XYZ file of C-alpha atoms in Angstrom:
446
model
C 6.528 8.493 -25.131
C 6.648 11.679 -23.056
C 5.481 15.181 -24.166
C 7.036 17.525 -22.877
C 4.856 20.703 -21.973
C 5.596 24.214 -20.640
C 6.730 23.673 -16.905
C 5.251 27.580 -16.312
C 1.675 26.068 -17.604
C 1.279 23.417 -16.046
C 3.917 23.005 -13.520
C 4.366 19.124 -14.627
C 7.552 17.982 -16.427
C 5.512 15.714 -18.749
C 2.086 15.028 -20.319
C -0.337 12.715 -17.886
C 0.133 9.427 -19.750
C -1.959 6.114 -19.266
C -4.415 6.982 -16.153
C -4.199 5.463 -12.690
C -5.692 2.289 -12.639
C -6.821 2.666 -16.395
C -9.019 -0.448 -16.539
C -11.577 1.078 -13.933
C -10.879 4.950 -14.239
C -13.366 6.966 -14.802
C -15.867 3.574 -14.797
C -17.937 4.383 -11.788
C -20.790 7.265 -13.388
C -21.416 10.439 -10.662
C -25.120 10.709 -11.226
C -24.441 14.591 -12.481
C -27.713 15.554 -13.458
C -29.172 13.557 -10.574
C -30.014 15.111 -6.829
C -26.966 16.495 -4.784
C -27.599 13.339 -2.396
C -27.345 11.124 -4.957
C -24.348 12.425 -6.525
C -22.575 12.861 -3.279
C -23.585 8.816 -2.852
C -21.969 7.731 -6.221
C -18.284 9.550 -4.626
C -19.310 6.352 -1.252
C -16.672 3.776 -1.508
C -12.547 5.141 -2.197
C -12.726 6.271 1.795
C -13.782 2.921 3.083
C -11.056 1.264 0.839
C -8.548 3.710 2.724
C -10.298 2.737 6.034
C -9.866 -0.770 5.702
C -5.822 0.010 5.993
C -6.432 1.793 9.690
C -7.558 -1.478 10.726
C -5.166 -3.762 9.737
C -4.070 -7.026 11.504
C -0.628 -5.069 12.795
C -3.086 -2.315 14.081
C -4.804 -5.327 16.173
C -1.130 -6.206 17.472
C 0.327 -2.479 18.500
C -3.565 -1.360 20.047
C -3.484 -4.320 22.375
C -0.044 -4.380 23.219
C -1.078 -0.630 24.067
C -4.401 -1.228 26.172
C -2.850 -3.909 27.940
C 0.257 -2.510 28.822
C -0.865 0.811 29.456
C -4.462 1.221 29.826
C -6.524 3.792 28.181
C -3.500 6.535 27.223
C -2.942 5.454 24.063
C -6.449 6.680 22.983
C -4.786 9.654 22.778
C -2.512 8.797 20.117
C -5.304 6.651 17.751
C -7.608 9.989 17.289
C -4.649 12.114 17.108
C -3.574 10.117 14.333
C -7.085 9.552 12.623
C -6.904 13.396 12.580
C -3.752 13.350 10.692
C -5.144 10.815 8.350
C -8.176 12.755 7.566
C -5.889 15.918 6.506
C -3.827 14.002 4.384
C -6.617 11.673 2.804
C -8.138 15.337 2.134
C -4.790 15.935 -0.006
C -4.911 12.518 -1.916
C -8.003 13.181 -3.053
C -7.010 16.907 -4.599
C -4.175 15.604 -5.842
C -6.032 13.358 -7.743
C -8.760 15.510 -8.891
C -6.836 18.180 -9.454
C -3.650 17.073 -11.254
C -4.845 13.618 -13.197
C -2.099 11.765 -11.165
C -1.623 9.444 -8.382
C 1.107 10.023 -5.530
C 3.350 7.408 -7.884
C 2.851 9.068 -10.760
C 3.104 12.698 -9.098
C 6.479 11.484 -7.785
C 8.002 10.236 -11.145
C 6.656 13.099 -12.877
C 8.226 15.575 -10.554
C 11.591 14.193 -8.993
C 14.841 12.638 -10.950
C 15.206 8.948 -11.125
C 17.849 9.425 -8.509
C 15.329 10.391 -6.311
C 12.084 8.883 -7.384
C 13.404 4.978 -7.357
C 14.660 5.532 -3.614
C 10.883 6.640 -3.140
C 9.264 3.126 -4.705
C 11.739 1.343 -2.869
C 10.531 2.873 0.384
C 6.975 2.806 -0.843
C 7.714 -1.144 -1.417
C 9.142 -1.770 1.944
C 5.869 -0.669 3.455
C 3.411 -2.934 1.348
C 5.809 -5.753 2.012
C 5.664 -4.462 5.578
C 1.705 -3.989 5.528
C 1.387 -7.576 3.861
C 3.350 -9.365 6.848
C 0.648 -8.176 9.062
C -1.889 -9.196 6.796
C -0.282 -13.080 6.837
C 0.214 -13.304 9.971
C -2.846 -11.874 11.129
C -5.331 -13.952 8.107
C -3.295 -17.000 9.921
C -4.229 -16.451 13.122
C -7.536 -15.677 12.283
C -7.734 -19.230 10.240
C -6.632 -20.462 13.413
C -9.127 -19.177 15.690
C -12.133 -20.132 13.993
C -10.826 -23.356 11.911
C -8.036 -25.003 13.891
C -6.089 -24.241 11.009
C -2.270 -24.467 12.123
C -0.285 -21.270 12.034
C 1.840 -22.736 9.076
C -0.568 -23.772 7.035
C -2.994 -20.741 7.586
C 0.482 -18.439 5.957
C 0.506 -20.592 2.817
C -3.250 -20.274 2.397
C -3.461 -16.571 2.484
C -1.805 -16.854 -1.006
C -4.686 -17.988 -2.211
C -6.548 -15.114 -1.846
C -5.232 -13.213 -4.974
C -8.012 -15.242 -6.753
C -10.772 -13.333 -4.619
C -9.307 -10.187 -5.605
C -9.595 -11.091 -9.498
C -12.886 -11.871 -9.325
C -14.020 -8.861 -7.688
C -12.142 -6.903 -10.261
C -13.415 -8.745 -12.863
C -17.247 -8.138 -12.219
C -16.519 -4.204 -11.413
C -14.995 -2.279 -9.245
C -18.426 -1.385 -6.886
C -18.614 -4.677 -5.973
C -14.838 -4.673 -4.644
C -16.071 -1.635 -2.535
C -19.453 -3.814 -1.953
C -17.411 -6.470 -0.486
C -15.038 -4.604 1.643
C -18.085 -2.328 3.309
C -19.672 -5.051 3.973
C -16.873 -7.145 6.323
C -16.643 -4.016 7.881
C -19.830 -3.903 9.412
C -19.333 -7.704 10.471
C -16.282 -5.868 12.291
C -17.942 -3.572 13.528
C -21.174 -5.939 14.728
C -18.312 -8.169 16.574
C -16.316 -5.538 18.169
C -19.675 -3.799 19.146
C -20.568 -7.324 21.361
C -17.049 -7.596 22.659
C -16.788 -3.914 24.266
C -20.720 -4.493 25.639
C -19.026 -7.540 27.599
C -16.145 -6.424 28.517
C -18.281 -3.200 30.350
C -15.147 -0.554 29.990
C -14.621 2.457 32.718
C -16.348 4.661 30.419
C -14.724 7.818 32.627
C -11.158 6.397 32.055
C -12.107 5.792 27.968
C -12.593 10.154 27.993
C -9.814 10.950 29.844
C -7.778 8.318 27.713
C -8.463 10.624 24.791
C -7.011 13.824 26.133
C -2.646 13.761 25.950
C -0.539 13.635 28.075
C 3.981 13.983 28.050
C 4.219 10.620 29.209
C 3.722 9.521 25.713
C 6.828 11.183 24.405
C 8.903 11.001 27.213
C 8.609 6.869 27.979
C 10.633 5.516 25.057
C 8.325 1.991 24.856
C 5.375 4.056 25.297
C 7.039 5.903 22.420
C 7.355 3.088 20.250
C 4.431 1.696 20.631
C 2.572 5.025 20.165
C 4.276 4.627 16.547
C 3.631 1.681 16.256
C -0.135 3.089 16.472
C 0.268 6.072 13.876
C 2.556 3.794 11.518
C -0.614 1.252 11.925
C -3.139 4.514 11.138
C -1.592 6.627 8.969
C -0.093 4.127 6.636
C 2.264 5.249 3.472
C 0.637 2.863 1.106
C -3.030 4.487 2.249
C -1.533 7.260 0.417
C -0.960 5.951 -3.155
C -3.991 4.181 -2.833
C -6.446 6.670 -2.402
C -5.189 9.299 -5.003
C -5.583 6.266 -7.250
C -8.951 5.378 -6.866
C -10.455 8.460 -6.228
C -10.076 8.148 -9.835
C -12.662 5.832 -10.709
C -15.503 8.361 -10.405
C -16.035 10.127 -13.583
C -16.663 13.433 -12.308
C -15.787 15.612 -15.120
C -13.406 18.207 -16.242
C -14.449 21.635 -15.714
C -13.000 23.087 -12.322
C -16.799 24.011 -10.970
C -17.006 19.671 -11.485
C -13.520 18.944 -9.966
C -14.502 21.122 -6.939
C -17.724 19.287 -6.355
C -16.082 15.579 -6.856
C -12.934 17.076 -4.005
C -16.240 17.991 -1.719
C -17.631 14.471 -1.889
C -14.586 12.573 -2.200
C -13.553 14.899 1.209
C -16.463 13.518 2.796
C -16.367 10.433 2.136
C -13.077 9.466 3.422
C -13.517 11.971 6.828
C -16.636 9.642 7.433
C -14.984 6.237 6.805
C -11.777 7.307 8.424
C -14.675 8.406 11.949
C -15.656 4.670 11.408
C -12.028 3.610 11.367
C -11.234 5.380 14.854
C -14.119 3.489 16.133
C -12.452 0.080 15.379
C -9.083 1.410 16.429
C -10.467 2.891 19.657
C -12.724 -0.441 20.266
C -9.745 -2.447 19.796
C -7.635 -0.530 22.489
C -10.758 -0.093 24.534
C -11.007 -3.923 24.713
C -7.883 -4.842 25.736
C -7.512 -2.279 28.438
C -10.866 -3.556 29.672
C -10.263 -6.834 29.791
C -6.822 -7.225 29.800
C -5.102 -4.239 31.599
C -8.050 -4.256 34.380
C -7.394 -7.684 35.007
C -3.417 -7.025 35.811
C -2.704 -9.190 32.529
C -0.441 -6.028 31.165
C 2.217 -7.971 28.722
C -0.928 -8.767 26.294
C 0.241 -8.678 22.465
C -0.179 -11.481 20.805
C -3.639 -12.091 19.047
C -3.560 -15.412 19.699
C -3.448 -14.868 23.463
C -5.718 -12.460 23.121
C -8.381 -14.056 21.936
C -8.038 -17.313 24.252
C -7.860 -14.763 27.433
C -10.996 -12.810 26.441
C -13.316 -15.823 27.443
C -12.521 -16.532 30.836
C -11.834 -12.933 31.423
C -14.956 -11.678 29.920
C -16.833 -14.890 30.604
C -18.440 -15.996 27.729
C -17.235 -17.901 25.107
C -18.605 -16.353 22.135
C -15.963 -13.569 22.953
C -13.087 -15.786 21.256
C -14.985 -16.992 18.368
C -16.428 -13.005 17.698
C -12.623 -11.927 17.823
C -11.435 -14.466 14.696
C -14.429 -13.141 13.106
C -13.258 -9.899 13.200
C -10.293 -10.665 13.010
C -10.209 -12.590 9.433
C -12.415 -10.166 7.986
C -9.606 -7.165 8.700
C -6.945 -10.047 7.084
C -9.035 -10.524 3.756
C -9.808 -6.267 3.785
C -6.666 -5.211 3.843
C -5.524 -7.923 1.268
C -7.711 -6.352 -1.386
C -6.698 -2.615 -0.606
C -2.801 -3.568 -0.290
C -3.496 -5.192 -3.933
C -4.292 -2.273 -5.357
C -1.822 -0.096 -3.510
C 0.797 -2.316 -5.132
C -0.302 -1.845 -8.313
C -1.019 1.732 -8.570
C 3.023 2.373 -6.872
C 4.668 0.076 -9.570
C 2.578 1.291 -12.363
C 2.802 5.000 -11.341
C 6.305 4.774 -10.522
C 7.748 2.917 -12.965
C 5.005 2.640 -16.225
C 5.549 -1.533 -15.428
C 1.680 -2.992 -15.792
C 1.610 -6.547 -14.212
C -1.386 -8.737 -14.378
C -2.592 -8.701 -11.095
C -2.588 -11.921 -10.077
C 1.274 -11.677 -10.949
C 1.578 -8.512 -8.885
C -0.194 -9.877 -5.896
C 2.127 -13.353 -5.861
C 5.162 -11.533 -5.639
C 4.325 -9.495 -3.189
C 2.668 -12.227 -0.905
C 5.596 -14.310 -1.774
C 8.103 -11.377 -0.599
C 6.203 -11.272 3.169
C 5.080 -15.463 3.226
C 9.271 -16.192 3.386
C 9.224 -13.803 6.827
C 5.958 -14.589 7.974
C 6.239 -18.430 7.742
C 10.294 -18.208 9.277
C 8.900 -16.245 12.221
C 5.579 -18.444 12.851
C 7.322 -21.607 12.501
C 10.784 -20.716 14.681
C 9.146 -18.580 17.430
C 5.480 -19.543 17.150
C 2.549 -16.310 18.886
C 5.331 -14.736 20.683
C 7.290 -14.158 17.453
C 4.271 -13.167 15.463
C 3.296 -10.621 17.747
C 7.130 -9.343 18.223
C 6.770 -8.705 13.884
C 3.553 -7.276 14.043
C 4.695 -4.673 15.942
C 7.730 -4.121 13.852
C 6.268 -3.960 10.777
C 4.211 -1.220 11.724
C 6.826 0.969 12.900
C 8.717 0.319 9.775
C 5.839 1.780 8.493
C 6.084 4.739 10.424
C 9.523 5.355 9.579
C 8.355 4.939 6.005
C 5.623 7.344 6.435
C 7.808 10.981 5.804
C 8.965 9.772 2.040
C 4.889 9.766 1.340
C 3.840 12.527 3.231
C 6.283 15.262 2.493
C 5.983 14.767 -1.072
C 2.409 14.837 -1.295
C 2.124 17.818 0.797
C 4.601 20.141 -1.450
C 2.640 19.045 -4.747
C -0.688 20.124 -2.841
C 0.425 23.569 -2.466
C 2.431 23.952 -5.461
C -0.138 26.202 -7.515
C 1.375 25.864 -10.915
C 1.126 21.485 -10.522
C -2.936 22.101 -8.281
C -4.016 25.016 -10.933
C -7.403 26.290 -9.453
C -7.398 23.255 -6.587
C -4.181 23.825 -5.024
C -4.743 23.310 -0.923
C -5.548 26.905 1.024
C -2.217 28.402 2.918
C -4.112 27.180 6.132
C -4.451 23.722 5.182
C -1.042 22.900 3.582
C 0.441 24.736 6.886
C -1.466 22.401 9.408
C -0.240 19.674 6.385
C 3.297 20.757 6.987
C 2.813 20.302 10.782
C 2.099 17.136 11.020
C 4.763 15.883 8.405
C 7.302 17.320 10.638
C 5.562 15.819 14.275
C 5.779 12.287 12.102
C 9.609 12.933 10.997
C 10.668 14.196 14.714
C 8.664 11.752 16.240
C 10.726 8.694 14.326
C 13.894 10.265 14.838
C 13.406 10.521 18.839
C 12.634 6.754 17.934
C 15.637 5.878 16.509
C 17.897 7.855 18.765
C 16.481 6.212 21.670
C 16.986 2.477 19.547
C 20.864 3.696 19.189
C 21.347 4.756 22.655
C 19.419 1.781 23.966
């Protein structure tokens, strides 16, 4: 049942009620009479969780359709939107620390019903949206390394929800264990790809500085949203105010300010290591692909059976399903948890998890499998890239609500965000909203 408090105390409607995630909050110790390095160690983990989601398999599809279409210019786009992720990370993590609640729970807490079940739907549009691209993009990886048909490789991903409950089950550091860990097999196979493929390393700086061709080509457009809908992803949000929780940092504001600190840094390095992947991605494809004249590159599949003859080796292929399937089974575990922290914070429904994983991989298998089986790579490729403009679009109904709790004083108390930062906040909400409606004007007027 709700208590109600004093909205001028505490700025909330209600009472906090059951935590976020309560069967690991608080479960993770923060070494506090330890060193400062050891302490800031025990806050390692929540950021490379978040990272995992700016390297999704429908991040693969929109870089290379970038690189190969368009060379280098898109760089541009992936570290301006790594920057906006790392500002509005920065804001999960107070809102955490410094309210008690998730994004979900901030939401339910602080809108009507009328507005606040519009926002879960939204919110479940992109997980359905992020877990297409994981499908598709485990299947193909399947594929590549195992022969697997596309078909078959869709219906296995549903599988995975037993991974997830065992990593749950034996504690939550070995979920972050696990994840860390594939990244740095990601990061060992994209390092070997972009050695081979020898890049213009003059082209890769300027690629990084903008330029108004961006805005004013409409596919250049969509696929630069395609990019920032694959970066900074709606569900990232959610997710990271929730398990920022799982460090038991205290209650006293000097404590909360010190866990913010650490739980800052750790998400602004992860999300550094993310822009590497992103970048190495794009890097490859305009290396080997654009370079080559092959500029109509999108579809993993393709990919990977073009980089050996291009790059001419043949370990190229089999390091790209590597990579490839370890992004699928990462973002599978984060999206899990994403799922469960917007239907529990939203609506106070706890599912088991293995329940709450099935339905939602049942929701995006029906697409996935219709599209893989009717139009085969081509098709795949044509969703990936969908979905993660769909998650653009979805991206405002996170964003701007995060951003007013963060510099609402009487919800933040003593850790509400500095003018400065909730001002450079409010920018880039808006450059996200105007940038999707230039998008859909120019999908109405053709």
């Amino acid at each position: 049942m709700d208590i109600m408090t004093p909205k001028a105390k505490t700025g909330w409607r209600h009472e906090r009620e059951e935590a976020s995630m309560a069967d690991v909050h608080r479960s993770i110790g923060t070494q506090k009479h330890a060193s400062r390095w050891r302490r800031a160690l025990a806050f390692v983990g929540p950021g490379y969780l978040v990272a995992v989601g700016y390297m999704d398999p429908g991040n693969w599809s929109t870089s290379l359709a970038g690189g190969s279409k368009f060379g280098y210019t898109l760089l541009t786009v992936a570290l301006l939107s790594n920057l906006m992720a790392i500002v509005l990370q920065s804001l999960c993590a107070r809102l955490a620390i410094g309210s008690g609640r998730d994004l979900a729970q901030a939401c339910r807490d602080a809108f009507p019903r009328w507005v606040s079940i519009p926002l879960w739907l939204f919110a479940e549009i992109a997980i359905i949206a992020t877990d297409i691209a994981e499908v598709i993009g485990t299947a193909i990886g399947l594929n590549l390394l195992f022969g697997i048909p596309l078909e078959l490789g869709v219906l296995i991903t549903a599988l995975d929800v037993f991974l997830i409950l065992y990593l749950q089950k034996i504690g939550f550091r070995f979920v972050e264990a696990f994840v860390i860990a594939l990244l740095g097999i990601i990061t060992v196979c994209f390092g070997v790809q972009i050695f081979m493929a020898d890049p213009q390393w003059g082209e890769v700086i300027r690629g990084f500085f903008p330029t108004t061709e961006i805005v004013s080509n409409p596919e250049m457009l969509y696929l630069a949203l395609g990019i920032l809908g694959a970066t900074v992803m709606p569900h990232n949000l959610y997710l990271h105010s929730g398990i920022v929780q799982t460090r038991d940092y205290g209650h006293s504001v000097p404590e909360k300010r010190e866990a913010l600190t650490y739980a800052t840094i750790d998400s602004t390095v992860a999300l550094c290591f993310a822009l590497l992947i992103n970048a190495s991605i794009l890097i490859l494809a305009a290396a080997a692909f654009h370079a080559n004249g092959r500029t109509d590159v999108a579809e993993l599949g393709e990919a990977s059976s073009l980089l050996a003859p291009l790059l001419g080796l043949a370990l190229a292929p089999t390091l790209f399903g590597i990579a490839l399937l370890c992004c699928g089974l990462n973002s599978t575990v984060t999206a899990t948890m994403a799922g469960q922290i917007i239907m529990e914070g939203f609506l106070k429904i706890r599912l088991q998890p293995w329940i709450r994983r099935l339905i939602t991989r049942a929701i995006a298998i029906v697409p996935a499998g219709f599209v893989t089986i009717w139009y085969g790579d081509a098709g795949t490729a044509e969703l990936l890239i969908l979905t993660q403009v769909v998650l653009s679009l979805q991206l405002s109904f996170a964003v701007f609500p995060l951003v007013m709790f963060t510099a609402n004083k009487a919800k933040m108390g003593d850790l509400v965000a500095p003018r400065w930062l909730s001002a450079i906040a409010y920018t880039i909400a808006i450059i996200i909203a105007g940038l999707n409606i230039k998008l859909l004007f120019d999908f109405v007027i053709g």
